[in-house]
Amino acid sequence: MSSHGLRIAFFGASLVSAWWNGAALYYRGLLRALHARGHQITFYEPVHPERQRHRDLPVAPDWATVVLYAVEGTDGLERCLEEARGADVVVKASNVGPFDDWLNSRVLELKSGSTQVVYWDMDAPVTLERMAGNPEDPFRALVPCYDRVFTQGGGDPVVLAYRDLGARECVPVYSAVDPDVHQPVRAERRFDCDLALLDDRMPDLERRVESFFLRAADLLPDKRFLLGGEGWGDRQRPANVRYMGSVPPRDHNALRCSARSVLDVSRDGMARFGFSPAPRLFQAAGAGACLITDAWEGIELFLEPGRECLVAQDGLEVAEAVLCLTDAGVRELGQAARRRVLAEHTYAHRAVQVEQALGYSPRLG
């Protein structure tokens, strides 16, 4: 494999728009870090009219080439696949959108002695539970065909499950912080509150948001709660919960730095498997926010409970944490979390891990 930097062809949902696309910030952080290490990235994404209208990268980034393809038939995708032929690494991410199953199979035709094909599972617990419930799932037969599987999280439970399905290699590449993007900023009054939650409404998240966030708001009617993200507008909520609607990524730091504390809640599958920190966890820590997280196995690998974050088993414990936090405690938890993620959990760290997993050795000197 060349030591002059890899040519990586990446098929994903969207790099240019985070609208209903939490994976975008993960993609950006990791691909920017890989570019900084000398790799050439081409990102292929389907034309999604609403995502294009909600682009939060107004121009093509200088660290990746973005290629859009139409989804009225597969002609556009065929051209992208032909263009990707000969890349050192071809990545097919999960949940790309139109023709997803078709693309899972077609990218494997690009494998050669000089081209690795990788499946990058952004929702490994969901994927694995889906396949466990359906022996006829078409992706089952494809798993052993990929050179390796990367996942956004899941730890040993996900690695073992993928190995049982015949994966040659499975490597968790966890979310992280991009220090150039997520950092402390001046607080803004519009985001002032005692506890903030920033996440889009998803079927496998809503029950846990109700349990951890809305329940805590019910218990603390004199405290101010702020909810941001897509899809919550028609959701019944306590009177002390202010709904902000969609909050663009450029305002995420200000929201997290203005709230007295920030809550992170895992999706159902992620909580069951554990070892699946969401990008929001690291983004909040990077901003120096005082972080409260729902309990899940493996949190201590990323942040130390009681020193770098607070961990709650349910909404009652979230409410107790909000009540008990002192001004000094808020500062100390936020500063400690920021120190930890900058030392161990940046996308620069993850980029090195990806290189090692791909068998790439950068040229020295």
mmCIF file of N, CA and C in Angstrom, residues 164-272:
data_model
loop_
_atom_site.group_PDB
_atom_site.id
_atom_site.type_symbol
_atom_site.label_atom_id
_atom_site.label_comp_id
_atom_site.label_asym_id
_atom_site.label_seq_id
_atom_site.Cartn_x
_atom_site.Cartn_y
_atom_site.Cartn_z
ATOM 1 N N ASP A 164 -19.134 -13.368 14.528
ATOM 2 C CA ASP A 164 -20.001 -14.540 14.415
ATOM 3 C C ASP A 164 -20.696 -14.602 13.059
ATOM 4 N N LEU A 165 -20.912 -13.431 12.446
ATOM 5 C CA LEU A 165 -21.536 -13.369 11.122
ATOM 6 C C LEU A 165 -20.529 -13.545 9.993
ATOM 7 N N GLY A 166 -19.253 -13.752 10.355
ATOM 8 C CA GLY A 166 -18.236 -14.015 9.347
ATOM 9 C C GLY A 166 -17.368 -12.836 8.969
ATOM 10 N N ALA A 167 -17.502 -11.708 9.664
ATOM 11 C CA ALA A 167 -16.658 -10.548 9.348
ATOM 12 C C ALA A 167 -15.190 -10.918 9.514
ATOM 13 N N ARG A 168 -14.374 -10.533 8.561
ATOM 14 C CA ARG A 168 -12.942 -10.820 8.638
ATOM 15 C C ARG A 168 -12.296 -10.044 9.775
ATOM 16 N N GLU A 169 -12.747 -8.814 9.931
ATOM 17 C CA GLU A 169 -12.228 -7.956 10.992
ATOM 18 C C GLU A 169 -13.294 -6.914 11.303
ATOM 19 N N CYS A 170 -13.469 -6.594 12.574
ATOM 20 C CA CYS A 170 -14.417 -5.553 12.977
ATOM 21 C C CYS A 170 -13.712 -4.637 13.954
ATOM 22 N N VAL A 171 -13.707 -3.347 13.644
ATOM 23 C CA VAL A 171 -12.974 -2.372 14.446
ATOM 24 C C VAL A 171 -13.905 -1.216 14.812
ATOM 25 N N PRO A 172 -14.205 -1.007 16.093
ATOM 26 C CA PRO A 172 -14.953 0.189 16.487
ATOM 27 C C PRO A 172 -14.077 1.437 16.349
ATOM 28 N N VAL A 173 -14.589 2.411 15.628
ATOM 29 C CA VAL A 173 -13.929 3.720 15.511
ATOM 30 C C VAL A 173 -14.901 4.723 16.133
ATOM 31 N N TYR A 174 -14.678 5.028 17.393
ATOM 32 C CA TYR A 174 -15.660 5.790 18.149
ATOM 33 C C TYR A 174 -15.738 7.242 17.703
ATOM 34 N N SER A 175 -16.852 7.852 18.013
ATOM 35 C CA SER A 175 -16.975 9.294 17.828
ATOM 36 C C SER A 175 -15.893 9.991 18.642
ATOM 37 N N ALA A 176 -15.697 11.267 18.380
ATOM 38 C CA ALA A 176 -14.637 12.009 19.047
ATOM 39 C C ALA A 176 -14.970 13.494 18.955
ATOM 40 N N VAL A 177 -14.007 14.319 19.330
ATOM 41 C CA VAL A 177 -14.183 15.765 19.254
ATOM 42 C C VAL A 177 -13.242 16.328 18.191
ATOM 43 N N ASP A 178 -13.718 17.305 17.466
ATOM 44 C CA ASP A 178 -12.876 18.084 16.565
ATOM 45 C C ASP A 178 -12.587 19.395 17.283
ATOM 46 N N PRO A 179 -11.382 19.570 17.833
ATOM 47 C CA PRO A 179 -11.098 20.760 18.650
ATOM 48 C C PRO A 179 -11.244 22.072 17.895
ATOM 49 N N ASP A 180 -11.119 22.040 16.561
ATOM 50 C CA ASP A 180 -11.276 23.259 15.780
ATOM 51 C C ASP A 180 -12.742 23.661 15.631
ATOM 52 N N VAL A 181 -13.647 22.739 15.924
ATOM 53 C CA VAL A 181 -15.081 22.993 15.737
ATOM 54 C C VAL A 181 -15.809 23.112 17.068
ATOM 55 N N HIS A 182 -15.507 22.232 17.999
ATOM 56 C CA HIS A 182 -16.233 22.194 19.275
ATOM 57 C C HIS A 182 -15.324 22.695 20.393
ATOM 58 N N GLN A 183 -15.649 23.871 20.877
ATOM 59 C CA GLN A 183 -14.788 24.563 21.842
ATOM 60 C C GLN A 183 -15.630 25.538 22.665
ATOM 61 N N PRO A 184 -15.114 25.958 23.817
ATOM 62 C CA PRO A 184 -15.861 26.931 24.632
ATOM 63 C C PRO A 184 -16.030 28.258 23.897
ATOM 64 N N VAL A 185 -17.229 28.826 24.025
ATOM 65 C CA VAL A 185 -17.538 30.135 23.443
ATOM 66 C C VAL A 185 -18.321 30.938 24.480
ATOM 67 N N ARG A 186 -18.577 32.190 24.159
ATOM 68 C CA ARG A 186 -19.331 33.048 25.057
ATOM 69 C C ARG A 186 -20.790 32.568 25.159
ATOM 70 N N ALA A 187 -21.331 32.584 26.377
ATOM 71 C CA ALA A 187 -22.731 32.195 26.589
ATOM 72 C C ALA A 187 -23.673 33.201 25.931
ATOM 73 N N GLU A 188 -24.845 32.718 25.509
ATOM 74 C CA GLU A 188 -25.863 33.571 24.902
ATOM 75 C C GLU A 188 -27.183 33.405 25.655
ATOM 76 N N ARG A 189 -27.838 34.510 25.948
ATOM 77 C CA ARG A 189 -29.050 34.496 26.759
ATOM 78 C C ARG A 189 -30.163 33.643 26.147
ATOM 79 N N ARG A 190 -30.203 33.566 24.816
ATOM 80 C CA ARG A 190 -31.290 32.817 24.175
ATOM 81 C C ARG A 190 -31.228 31.328 24.505
ATOM 82 N N PHE A 191 -30.068 30.843 24.939
ATOM 83 C CA PHE A 191 -29.927 29.429 25.275
ATOM 84 C C PHE A 191 -29.844 29.196 26.787
ATOM 85 N N ASP A 192 -30.103 30.218 27.567
ATOM 86 C CA ASP A 192 -29.983 30.108 29.021
ATOM 87 C C ASP A 192 -31.010 29.113 29.566
ATOM 88 N N CYS A 193 -30.548 28.138 30.359
ATOM 89 C CA CYS A 193 -31.451 27.142 30.954
ATOM 90 C C CYS A 193 -30.680 26.342 31.995
ATOM 91 N N ASP A 194 -31.408 25.526 32.751
ATOM 92 C CA ASP A 194 -30.768 24.655 33.739
ATOM 93 C C ASP A 194 -30.303 23.343 33.128
ATOM 94 N N LEU A 195 -31.041 22.845 32.126
ATOM 95 C CA LEU A 195 -30.657 21.601 31.460
ATOM 96 C C LEU A 195 -31.097 21.667 30.008
ATOM 97 N N ALA A 196 -30.185 21.332 29.112
ATOM 98 C CA ALA A 196 -30.473 21.337 27.678
ATOM 99 C C ALA A 196 -30.296 19.944 27.103
ATOM 100 N N LEU A 197 -31.134 19.605 26.139
ATOM 101 C CA LEU A 197 -31.005 18.370 25.361
ATOM 102 C C LEU A 197 -31.081 18.747 23.897
ATOM 103 N N LEU A 198 -30.111 18.285 23.123
ATOM 104 C CA LEU A 198 -30.035 18.601 21.697
ATOM 105 C C LEU A 198 -29.991 17.296 20.919
ATOM 106 N N ASP A 199 -31.091 16.951 20.271
ATOM 107 C CA ASP A 199 -31.140 15.717 19.491
ATOM 108 C C ASP A 199 -32.404 15.704 18.644
ATOM 109 N N ASP A 200 -32.337 15.036 17.497
ATOM 110 C CA ASP A 200 -33.515 14.895 16.645
ATOM 111 C C ASP A 200 -34.425 13.798 17.195
ATOM 112 N N ARG A 201 -35.715 13.933 16.915
ATOM 113 C CA ARG A 201 -36.694 12.953 17.387
ATOM 114 C C ARG A 201 -36.625 11.692 16.526
ATOM 115 N N MET A 202 -36.286 10.586 17.152
ATOM 116 C CA MET A 202 -36.188 9.302 16.463
ATOM 117 C C MET A 202 -37.015 8.273 17.231
ATOM 118 N N PRO A 203 -37.619 7.294 16.522
ATOM 119 C CA PRO A 203 -38.459 6.303 17.217
ATOM 120 C C PRO A 203 -37.719 5.562 18.324
ATOM 121 N N ASP A 204 -36.427 5.245 18.092
ATOM 122 C CA ASP A 204 -35.684 4.480 19.090
ATOM 123 C C ASP A 204 -35.005 5.372 20.127
ATOM 124 N N LEU A 205 -35.350 6.654 20.129
ATOM 125 C CA LEU A 205 -34.811 7.585 21.122
ATOM 126 C C LEU A 205 -35.917 8.189 21.984
ATOM 127 N N GLU A 206 -37.106 8.307 21.420
ATOM 128 C CA GLU A 206 -38.158 9.098 22.064
ATOM 129 C C GLU A 206 -38.524 8.583 23.451
ATOM 130 N N ARG A 207 -38.629 7.272 23.613
ATOM 131 C CA ARG A 207 -39.008 6.734 24.922
ATOM 132 C C ARG A 207 -37.975 7.095 25.980
ATOM 133 N N ARG A 208 -36.708 7.076 25.595
ATOM 134 C CA ARG A 208 -35.657 7.378 26.569
ATOM 135 C C ARG A 208 -35.586 8.884 26.855
ATOM 136 N N VAL A 209 -35.889 9.706 25.876
ATOM 137 C CA VAL A 209 -35.977 11.149 26.130
ATOM 138 C C VAL A 209 -37.115 11.431 27.106
ATOM 139 N N GLU A 210 -38.220 10.732 26.921
ATOM 140 C CA GLU A 210 -39.338 10.899 27.848
ATOM 141 C C GLU A 210 -38.927 10.509 29.265
ATOM 142 N N SER A 211 -38.192 9.394 29.381
ATOM 143 C CA SER A 211 -37.818 8.885 30.696
ATOM 144 C C SER A 211 -36.786 9.760 31.387
ATOM 145 N N PHE A 212 -35.795 10.215 30.644
ATOM 146 C CA PHE A 212 -34.680 10.923 31.268
ATOM 147 C C PHE A 212 -34.856 12.442 31.279
ATOM 148 N N PHE A 213 -35.429 13.004 30.236
ATOM 149 C CA PHE A 213 -35.483 14.457 30.111
ATOM 150 C C PHE A 213 -36.838 15.018 30.515
ATOM 151 N N LEU A 214 -37.893 14.541 29.875
ATOM 152 C CA LEU A 214 -39.220 15.090 30.168
ATOM 153 C C LEU A 214 -39.661 14.738 31.588
ATOM 154 N N ARG A 215 -39.291 13.556 32.069
ATOM 155 C CA ARG A 215 -39.606 13.187 33.446
ATOM 156 C C ARG A 215 -38.890 14.108 34.428
ATOM 157 N N ALA A 216 -37.624 14.420 34.158
ATOM 158 C CA ALA A 216 -36.887 15.334 35.037
ATOM 159 C C ALA A 216 -37.539 16.713 35.043
ATOM 160 N N ALA A 217 -38.000 17.161 33.886
ATOM 161 C CA ALA A 217 -38.682 18.461 33.815
ATOM 162 C C ALA A 217 -39.969 18.441 34.633
ATOM 163 N N ASP A 218 -40.702 17.341 34.583
ATOM 164 C CA ASP A 218 -41.916 17.198 35.405
ATOM 165 C C ASP A 218 -41.595 17.322 36.891
ATOM 166 N N LEU A 219 -40.499 16.736 37.283
ATOM 167 C CA LEU A 219 -40.124 16.725 38.700
ATOM 168 C C LEU A 219 -39.593 18.068 39.187
ATOM 169 N N LEU A 220 -39.160 18.914 38.269
ATOM 170 C CA LEU A 220 -38.543 20.202 38.634
ATOM 171 C C LEU A 220 -39.276 21.347 37.930
ATOM 172 N N PRO A 221 -40.507 21.623 38.304
ATOM 173 C CA PRO A 221 -41.289 22.640 37.586
ATOM 174 C C PRO A 221 -40.713 24.049 37.680
ATOM 175 N N ASP A 222 -39.840 24.299 38.659
ATOM 176 C CA ASP A 222 -39.247 25.629 38.811
ATOM 177 C C ASP A 222 -37.935 25.791 38.044
ATOM 178 N N LYS A 223 -37.465 24.722 37.403
ATOM 179 C CA LYS A 223 -36.230 24.782 36.628
ATOM 180 C C LYS A 223 -36.564 24.941 35.143
ATOM 181 N N ARG A 224 -35.611 25.481 34.403
ATOM 182 C CA ARG A 224 -35.823 25.770 32.980
ATOM 183 C C ARG A 224 -35.105 24.726 32.127
ATOM 184 N N PHE A 225 -35.866 24.112 31.230
ATOM 185 C CA PHE A 225 -35.342 23.064 30.359
ATOM 186 C C PHE A 225 -35.438 23.530 28.906
ATOM 187 N N LEU A 226 -34.448 23.159 28.129
ATOM 188 C CA LEU A 226 -34.419 23.557 26.719
ATOM 189 C C LEU A 226 -34.245 22.317 25.861
ATOM 190 N N LEU A 227 -35.092 22.175 24.843
ATOM 191 C CA LEU A 227 -35.048 21.040 23.922
ATOM 192 C C LEU A 227 -34.796 21.568 22.517
ATOM 193 N N GLY A 228 -33.741 21.068 21.877
ATOM 194 C CA GLY A 228 -33.430 21.453 20.506
ATOM 195 C C GLY A 228 -33.327 20.230 19.623
ATOM 196 N N GLY A 229 -33.671 20.391 18.344
ATOM 197 C CA GLY A 229 -33.585 19.285 17.398
ATOM 198 C C GLY A 229 -34.820 19.220 16.529
ATOM 199 N N GLU A 230 -34.733 18.431 15.465
ATOM 200 C CA GLU A 230 -35.832 18.293 14.531
ATOM 201 C C GLU A 230 -36.924 17.374 15.087
ATOM 202 N N GLY A 231 -38.179 17.698 14.801
ATOM 203 C CA GLY A 231 -39.265 16.750 14.966
ATOM 204 C C GLY A 231 -40.039 16.772 16.265
ATOM 205 N N TRP A 232 -39.648 17.629 17.228
ATOM 206 C CA TRP A 232 -40.297 17.611 18.537
ATOM 207 C C TRP A 232 -41.469 18.586 18.647
ATOM 208 N N GLY A 233 -41.766 19.309 17.590
ATOM 209 C CA GLY A 233 -42.743 20.390 17.670
ATOM 210 C C GLY A 233 -44.110 19.966 18.163
ATOM 211 N N ASP A 234 -44.577 18.781 17.746
ATOM 212 C CA ASP A 234 -45.921 18.346 18.142
ATOM 213 C C ASP A 234 -45.881 17.395 19.336
ATOM 214 N N ARG A 235 -44.716 17.277 19.971
ATOM 215 C CA ARG A 235 -44.592 16.382 21.134
ATOM 216 C C ARG A 235 -45.046 17.109 22.389
ATOM 217 N N GLN A 236 -45.983 16.509 23.117
ATOM 218 C CA GLN A 236 -46.453 17.108 24.365
ATOM 219 C C GLN A 236 -45.295 17.156 25.355
ATOM 220 N N ARG A 237 -45.155 18.282 26.068
ATOM 221 C CA ARG A 237 -44.039 18.433 26.989
ATOM 222 C C ARG A 237 -44.452 19.352 28.136
ATOM 223 N N PRO A 238 -43.767 19.271 29.263
ATOM 224 C CA PRO A 238 -44.097 20.135 30.404
ATOM 225 C C PRO A 238 -43.933 21.613 30.060
ATOM 226 N N ALA A 239 -44.625 22.463 30.802
ATOM 227 C CA ALA A 239 -44.618 23.900 30.513
ATOM 228 C C ALA A 239 -43.242 24.520 30.678
ATOM 229 N N ASN A 240 -42.377 23.910 31.471
ATOM 230 C CA ASN A 240 -41.039 24.481 31.698
ATOM 231 C C ASN A 240 -40.006 23.988 30.692
ATOM 232 N N VAL A 241 -40.459 23.295 29.653
ATOM 233 C CA VAL A 241 -39.566 22.870 28.563
ATOM 234 C C VAL A 241 -39.785 23.785 27.374
ATOM 235 N N ARG A 242 -38.758 24.506 27.007
ATOM 236 C CA ARG A 242 -38.831 25.412 25.853
ATOM 237 C C ARG A 242 -38.250 24.695 24.640
ATOM 238 N N TYR A 243 -39.034 24.631 23.580
ATOM 239 C CA TYR A 243 -38.578 23.953 22.370
ATOM 240 C C TYR A 243 -37.988 24.969 21.407
ATOM 241 N N MET A 244 -36.737 24.739 21.000
ATOM 242 C CA MET A 244 -36.021 25.663 20.127
ATOM 243 C C MET A 244 -36.163 25.323 18.651
ATOM 244 N N GLY A 245 -36.693 24.122 18.351
ATOM 245 C CA GLY A 245 -36.680 23.696 16.961
ATOM 246 C C GLY A 245 -35.279 23.256 16.559
ATOM 247 N N SER A 246 -35.046 23.205 15.276
ATOM 248 C CA SER A 246 -33.731 22.810 14.778
ATOM 249 C C SER A 246 -32.678 23.849 15.164
ATOM 250 N N VAL A 247 -31.568 23.389 15.684
ATOM 251 C CA VAL A 247 -30.454 24.267 16.051
ATOM 252 C C VAL A 247 -29.298 23.955 15.105
ATOM 253 N N PRO A 248 -28.894 24.880 14.249
ATOM 254 C CA PRO A 248 -27.834 24.591 13.289
ATOM 255 C C PRO A 248 -26.505 24.329 13.992
ATOM 256 N N PRO A 249 -25.635 23.517 13.399
ATOM 257 C CA PRO A 249 -24.359 23.190 14.034
ATOM 258 C C PRO A 249 -23.544 24.410 14.458
ATOM 259 N N ARG A 250 -23.673 25.530 13.749
ATOM 260 C CA ARG A 250 -22.881 26.712 14.119
ATOM 261 C C ARG A 250 -23.277 27.255 15.492
ATOM 262 N N ASP A 251 -24.471 26.889 15.989
ATOM 263 C CA ASP A 251 -24.931 27.362 17.294
ATOM 264 C C ASP A 251 -24.770 26.325 18.401
ATOM 265 N N HIS A 252 -24.258 25.144 18.086
ATOM 266 C CA HIS A 252 -24.173 24.086 19.093
ATOM 267 C C HIS A 252 -23.267 24.471 20.257
ATOM 268 N N ASN A 253 -22.119 25.077 19.960
ATOM 269 C CA ASN A 253 -21.224 25.471 21.053
ATOM 270 C C ASN A 253 -21.896 26.471 21.977
ATOM 271 N N ALA A 254 -22.566 27.458 21.400
ATOM 272 C CA ALA A 254 -23.208 28.489 22.216
ATOM 273 C C ALA A 254 -24.290 27.885 23.101
ATOM 274 N N LEU A 255 -25.064 26.949 22.550
ATOM 275 C CA LEU A 255 -26.101 26.311 23.361
ATOM 276 C C LEU A 255 -25.482 25.571 24.534
ATOM 277 N N ARG A 256 -24.448 24.788 24.256
ATOM 278 C CA ARG A 256 -23.845 23.973 25.319
ATOM 279 C C ARG A 256 -23.111 24.812 26.347
ATOM 280 N N CYS A 257 -22.590 25.950 25.936
ATOM 281 C CA CYS A 257 -21.880 26.818 26.873
ATOM 282 C C CYS A 257 -22.824 27.734 27.648
ATOM 283 N N SER A 258 -24.063 27.859 27.197
ATOM 284 C CA SER A 258 -25.041 28.725 27.856
ATOM 285 C C SER A 258 -25.878 27.957 28.873
ATOM 286 N N ALA A 259 -26.108 26.685 28.614
ATOM 287 C CA ALA A 259 -26.879 25.859 29.536
ATOM 288 C C ALA A 259 -26.050 25.554 30.777
ATOM 289 N N ARG A 260 -26.691 25.542 31.923
ATOM 290 C CA ARG A 260 -25.977 25.183 33.152
ATOM 291 C C ARG A 260 -25.495 23.736 33.086
ATOM 292 N N SER A 261 -26.288 22.854 32.492
ATOM 293 C CA SER A 261 -25.886 21.467 32.277
ATOM 294 C C SER A 261 -26.509 20.967 30.984
ATOM 295 N N VAL A 262 -25.907 19.917 30.418
ATOM 296 C CA VAL A 262 -26.335 19.353 29.137
ATOM 297 C C VAL A 262 -26.562 17.863 29.328
ATOM 298 N N LEU A 263 -27.665 17.361 28.781
ATOM 299 C CA LEU A 263 -27.999 15.938 28.892
ATOM 300 C C LEU A 263 -27.733 15.233 27.572
ATOM 301 N N ASP A 264 -27.126 14.054 27.654
ATOM 302 C CA ASP A 264 -26.977 13.193 26.478
ATOM 303 C C ASP A 264 -27.741 11.898 26.743
ATOM 304 N N VAL A 265 -28.594 11.505 25.809
ATOM 305 C CA VAL A 265 -29.420 10.311 25.952
ATOM 306 C C VAL A 265 -29.150 9.374 24.776
ATOM 307 N N SER A 266 -28.879 8.110 25.074
ATOM 308 C CA SER A 266 -28.575 7.123 24.041
ATOM 309 C C SER A 266 -29.839 6.570 23.411
ATOM 310 N N ARG A 267 -29.740 6.171 22.165
ATOM 311 C CA ARG A 267 -30.820 5.441 21.524
ATOM 312 C C ARG A 267 -30.932 4.044 22.138
ATOM 313 N N ASP A 268 -32.095 3.412 21.957
ATOM 314 C CA ASP A 268 -32.366 2.124 22.603
ATOM 315 C C ASP A 268 -31.270 1.087 22.343
ATOM 316 N N GLY A 269 -30.974 0.843 21.068
ATOM 317 C CA GLY A 269 -30.003 -0.190 20.727
ATOM 318 C C GLY A 269 -28.620 0.126 21.261
ATOM 319 N N MET A 270 -28.236 1.386 21.186
ATOM 320 C CA MET A 270 -26.924 1.784 21.677
ATOM 321 C C MET A 270 -26.823 1.536 23.184
ATOM 322 N N ALA A 271 -27.886 1.839 23.910
ATOM 323 C CA ALA A 271 -27.883 1.615 25.356
ATOM 324 C C ALA A 271 -27.806 0.125 25.671
ATOM 325 N N ARG A 272 -28.490 -0.710 24.902
ATOM 326 C CA ARG A 272 -28.479 -2.147 25.172
ATOM 327 C C ARG A 272 -27.102 -2.755 24.937
#
